Amino acid sequence: VYGPEVDMWSVGCIFGELLTKSAMLQGRGELDQIDKIFKLVGGPNDESWPGFASLPNAKTFRWRQKEPPRLRKVFPVNSPSGGQTFLDGNGF
């Protein structure tokens, strides 16, 4: 269902690309695109997406999180190394 959430996701992707000066999620197909998204922000579960397990195809695919989400590496928050940060401690 299309709603404000879709627009906010799009705005976030656009700002991310403006900050990094590169395309963030260059998938080669639907499954590759979803895999890239989940690697960046983490895979869905009932904690991050209430009701996820009850979706029709939630059990069809098993998204294995091999490594922690990379979002904080791509957009560091209050970097202790003194490097450029994009967000403050509150995520703004």
Coordinates of N, CA and C in Angstrom, one line a residue:
V1 N 0.8 -1.2 0.0 CA 0.0 0.0 0.0 C 0.9 1.2 0.0
Y2 N 0.6 2.2 -0.9 CA 1.4 3.4 -1.0 C 0.9 4.3 0.1
G3 N 1.9 4.9 0.8 CA 1.6 5.9 1.9 C 2.8 6.8 2.1
P4 N 2.7 7.6 3.1 CA 3.8 8.5 3.5 C 5.1 7.8 3.7
E5 N 5.0 6.6 4.2 CA 6.2 5.8 4.5 C 7.1 5.6 3.2
V6 N 6.4 5.4 2.1 CA 7.1 5.2 0.8 C 7.8 6.5 0.4
D7 N 7.2 7.6 0.6 CA 7.8 8.9 0.3 C 9.0 9.2 1.2
M8 N 8.9 8.9 2.5 CA 10.0 9.1 3.4 C 11.2 8.2 3.1
W9 N 10.9 7.0 2.7 CA 12.0 6.1 2.2 C 12.7 6.7 1.1
S10 N 11.9 7.2 0.1 CA 12.5 7.8 -1.1 C 13.4 9.0 -0.7
V11 N 12.9 9.9 0.1 CA 13.6 11.1 0.6 C 14.9 10.6 1.2
G12 N 14.8 9.6 2.1 CA 16.0 9.1 2.8 C 17.1 8.6 1.8
C13 N 16.6 7.9 0.8 CA 17.5 7.4 -0.3 C 18.2 8.5 -1.1
I14 N 17.4 9.5 -1.4 CA 17.9 10.7 -2.2 C 18.9 11.4 -1.3
F15 N 18.6 11.7 -0.1 CA 19.6 12.4 0.8 C 20.8 11.6 1.0
G16 N 20.7 10.2 1.1 CA 21.8 9.4 1.3 C 22.7 9.4 0.1
E17 N 22.2 9.5 -1.1 CA 22.9 9.6 -2.3 C 23.6 10.9 -2.5
L18 N 22.9 12.0 -2.0 CA 23.5 13.3 -2.1 C 24.7 13.4 -1.1
L19 N 24.6 12.8 0.0 CA 25.7 12.8 1.0 C 26.9 11.9 0.6
T20 N 26.6 10.8 0.0 CA 27.7 9.9 -0.4 C 28.2 10.1 -1.8
K21 N 27.4 10.9 -2.6 CA 27.7 11.1 -4.0 C 27.8 9.9 -4.8
S22 N 27.0 8.9 -4.5 CA 26.9 7.7 -5.3 C 25.6 7.0 -5.0
A23 N 25.2 6.1 -6.0 CA 24.0 5.4 -5.8 C 24.1 4.4 -4.7
M24 N 23.2 4.4 -3.8 CA 23.3 3.6 -2.6 C 23.0 2.1 -2.8
L25 N 21.9 1.8 -3.5 CA 21.4 0.5 -3.6 C 21.2 0.0 -5.1
Q26 N 22.3 -0.4 -5.7 CA 22.3 -0.8 -7.1 C 22.0 -2.3 -7.2
G27 N 20.8 -2.7 -7.1 CA 20.5 -4.1 -7.2 C 20.3 -4.5 -8.7
R28 N 20.6 -5.8 -9.0 CA 20.5 -6.3 -10.4 C 19.2 -7.0 -10.6
G29 N 18.3 -6.9 -9.7 CA 16.9 -7.5 -9.8 C 16.2 -7.4 -8.4
E30 N 15.0 -7.8 -8.3 CA 14.2 -7.6 -7.1 C 14.9 -8.2 -5.9
L31 N 15.3 -9.5 -6.0 CA 15.8 -10.1 -4.8 C 17.2 -9.5 -4.4
D32 N 18.0 -9.2 -5.4 CA 19.3 -8.5 -5.1 C 19.1 -7.2 -4.5
Q33 N 18.1 -6.4 -5.0 CA 17.7 -5.1 -4.4 C 17.3 -5.3 -2.9
I34 N 16.4 -6.2 -2.7 CA 16.0 -6.4 -1.3 C 17.2 -6.9 -0.4
D35 N 18.0 -7.7 -0.9 CA 19.2 -8.1 -0.2 C 20.1 -6.9 0.2
K36 N 20.3 -6.0 -0.8 CA 21.1 -4.8 -0.5 C 20.5 -3.9 0.6
I37 N 19.2 -3.8 0.5 CA 18.5 -3.0 1.5 C 18.6 -3.6 2.9
F38 N 18.4 -4.9 3.0 CA 18.5 -5.6 4.3 C 20.0 -5.6 4.8
K39 N 21.0 -5.6 3.9 CA 22.4 -5.5 4.4 C 22.6 -4.1 5.0
L40 N 22.0 -3.1 4.4 CA 22.2 -1.7 4.9 C 21.4 -1.4 6.2
V41 N 20.2 -1.8 6.2 CA 19.4 -1.4 7.4 C 19.0 -2.6 8.3
G42 N 19.3 -3.8 7.9 CA 18.9 -5.0 8.7 C 17.7 -5.6 8.1
G43 N 17.5 -6.9 8.4 CA 16.4 -7.6 7.9 C 15.1 -7.4 8.7
P44 N 14.0 -7.6 8.1 CA 12.7 -7.4 8.9 C 12.5 -8.5 9.9
N45 N 11.9 -8.1 11.0 CA 11.4 -9.0 12.0 C 10.2 -8.4 12.7
D46 N 9.6 -9.1 13.6 CA 8.4 -8.5 14.3 C 8.8 -7.4 15.2
E47 N 10.0 -7.2 15.6 CA 10.4 -6.1 16.5 C 10.5 -4.8 15.6
S48 N 11.2 -4.9 14.5 CA 11.4 -3.8 13.6 C 10.2 -3.5 12.7
W49 N 9.3 -4.5 12.5 CA 8.2 -4.4 11.6 C 7.0 -5.2 12.2
P50 N 6.3 -4.6 13.2 CA 5.2 -5.3 13.8 C 4.3 -5.9 12.8
G51 N 4.0 -7.2 13.0 CA 3.1 -7.9 12.1 C 3.8 -8.5 10.9
F52 N 5.1 -8.4 10.8 CA 5.8 -8.9 9.6 C 5.6 -10.4 9.4
A53 N 5.6 -11.2 10.5 CA 5.5 -12.6 10.4 C 4.2 -13.1 9.9
S54 N 3.2 -12.2 10.0 CA 1.8 -12.6 9.5 C 1.6 -12.2 8.0
L55 N 2.6 -11.6 7.4 CA 2.4 -11.3 6.0 C 2.4 -12.5 5.2
P56 N 1.7 -12.5 4.0 CA 1.6 -13.8 3.2 C 2.9 -14.5 2.8
N57 N 3.9 -13.8 2.5 CA 5.1 -14.4 2.0 C 6.3 -14.3 3.0
A58 N 6.0 -13.9 4.2 CA 7.1 -13.7 5.2 C 7.9 -15.0 5.5
K59 N 7.2 -16.1 5.3 CA 7.9 -17.4 5.6 C 8.5 -18.0 4.4
T60 N 8.2 -17.4 3.2 CA 8.8 -18.0 1.9 C 10.3 -17.7 1.8
F61 N 10.7 -16.6 2.2 CA 12.1 -16.2 2.1 C 12.8 -16.1 3.5
R62 N 14.0 -16.6 3.6 CA 14.7 -16.5 4.8 C 15.9 -15.6 4.6
W63 N 15.8 -14.4 5.1 CA 16.9 -13.4 4.9 C 17.9 -13.6 6.1
R64 N 19.0 -14.1 5.7 CA 20.0 -14.3 6.7 C 20.9 -13.1 6.9
Q65 N 21.0 -12.6 8.1 CA 21.8 -11.5 8.4 C 23.2 -12.0 8.8
K66 N 24.1 -12.0 7.8 CA 25.4 -12.5 8.0 C 26.3 -11.5 8.8
E67 N 26.0 -10.3 8.7 CA 26.8 -9.2 9.4 C 25.8 -8.2 9.9
P68 N 26.2 -7.4 10.8 CA 25.3 -6.3 11.3 C 25.0 -5.3 10.2
P69 N 23.9 -4.6 10.4 CA 23.5 -3.6 9.4 C 24.7 -2.6 9.2
R70 N 24.8 -2.1 8.0 CA 25.9 -1.1 7.7 C 25.5 0.3 7.8
L71 N 24.3 0.6 8.1 CA 23.8 2.0 8.1 C 24.7 2.9 8.9
R72 N 25.1 2.6 10.1 CA 26.0 3.4 10.9 C 27.4 3.5 10.4
K73 N 27.8 2.6 9.6 CA 29.1 2.7 8.9 C 29.1 3.6 7.7
V74 N 28.0 3.6 7.0 CA 27.9 4.4 5.8 C 27.6 5.9 6.2
F75 N 26.8 6.0 7.3 CA 26.5 7.4 7.8 C 26.8 7.4 9.3
P76 N 28.1 7.6 9.7 CA 28.5 7.6 11.0 C 27.8 8.7 11.9
V77 N 27.7 8.3 13.2 CA 27.1 9.2 14.2 C 28.2 9.6 15.2
N78 N 28.5 10.9 15.3 CA 29.5 11.3 16.3 C 30.7 10.4 16.3
S79 N 31.4 10.4 15.2 CA 32.6 9.6 15.0 C 33.7 9.9 16.0
P80 N 34.1 8.9 16.7 CA 35.2 9.2 17.7 C 36.6 9.5 17.0
S81 N 36.7 9.1 15.7 CA 37.9 9.3 15.0 C 38.1 10.8 14.5
G82 N 37.0 11.6 14.7 CA 37.1 12.9 14.3 C 36.7 13.1 12.8
G83 N 36.4 12.0 12.1 CA 36.0 12.1 10.7 C 34.6 12.7 10.6
Q84 N 34.3 13.0 9.3 CA 33.0 13.6 9.0 C 31.8 12.8 9.5
T85 N 30.9 13.4 10.2 CA 29.7 12.7 10.6 C 28.5 13.4 9.9
F86 N 27.5 12.6 9.7 CA 26.3 13.2 9.0 C 25.1 13.4 10.0
L87 N 25.1 12.7 11.1 CA 24.0 12.7 12.0 C 24.6 13.0 13.4
D88 N 23.7 13.6 14.3 CA 24.1 13.7 15.7 C 23.6 12.5 16.4
G89 N 23.8 12.5 17.7 CA 23.5 11.3 18.5 C 22.0 10.9 18.5
N90 N 21.1 11.9 18.1 CA 19.7 11.6 18.1 C 19.3 11.1 16.7
G91 N 20.2 11.0 15.7 CA 19.8 10.6 14.4 C 19.4 11.8 13.5
F92 N 19.7 13.0 13.9 CA 19.4 14.1 13.1 C 20.6 14.8 12.5

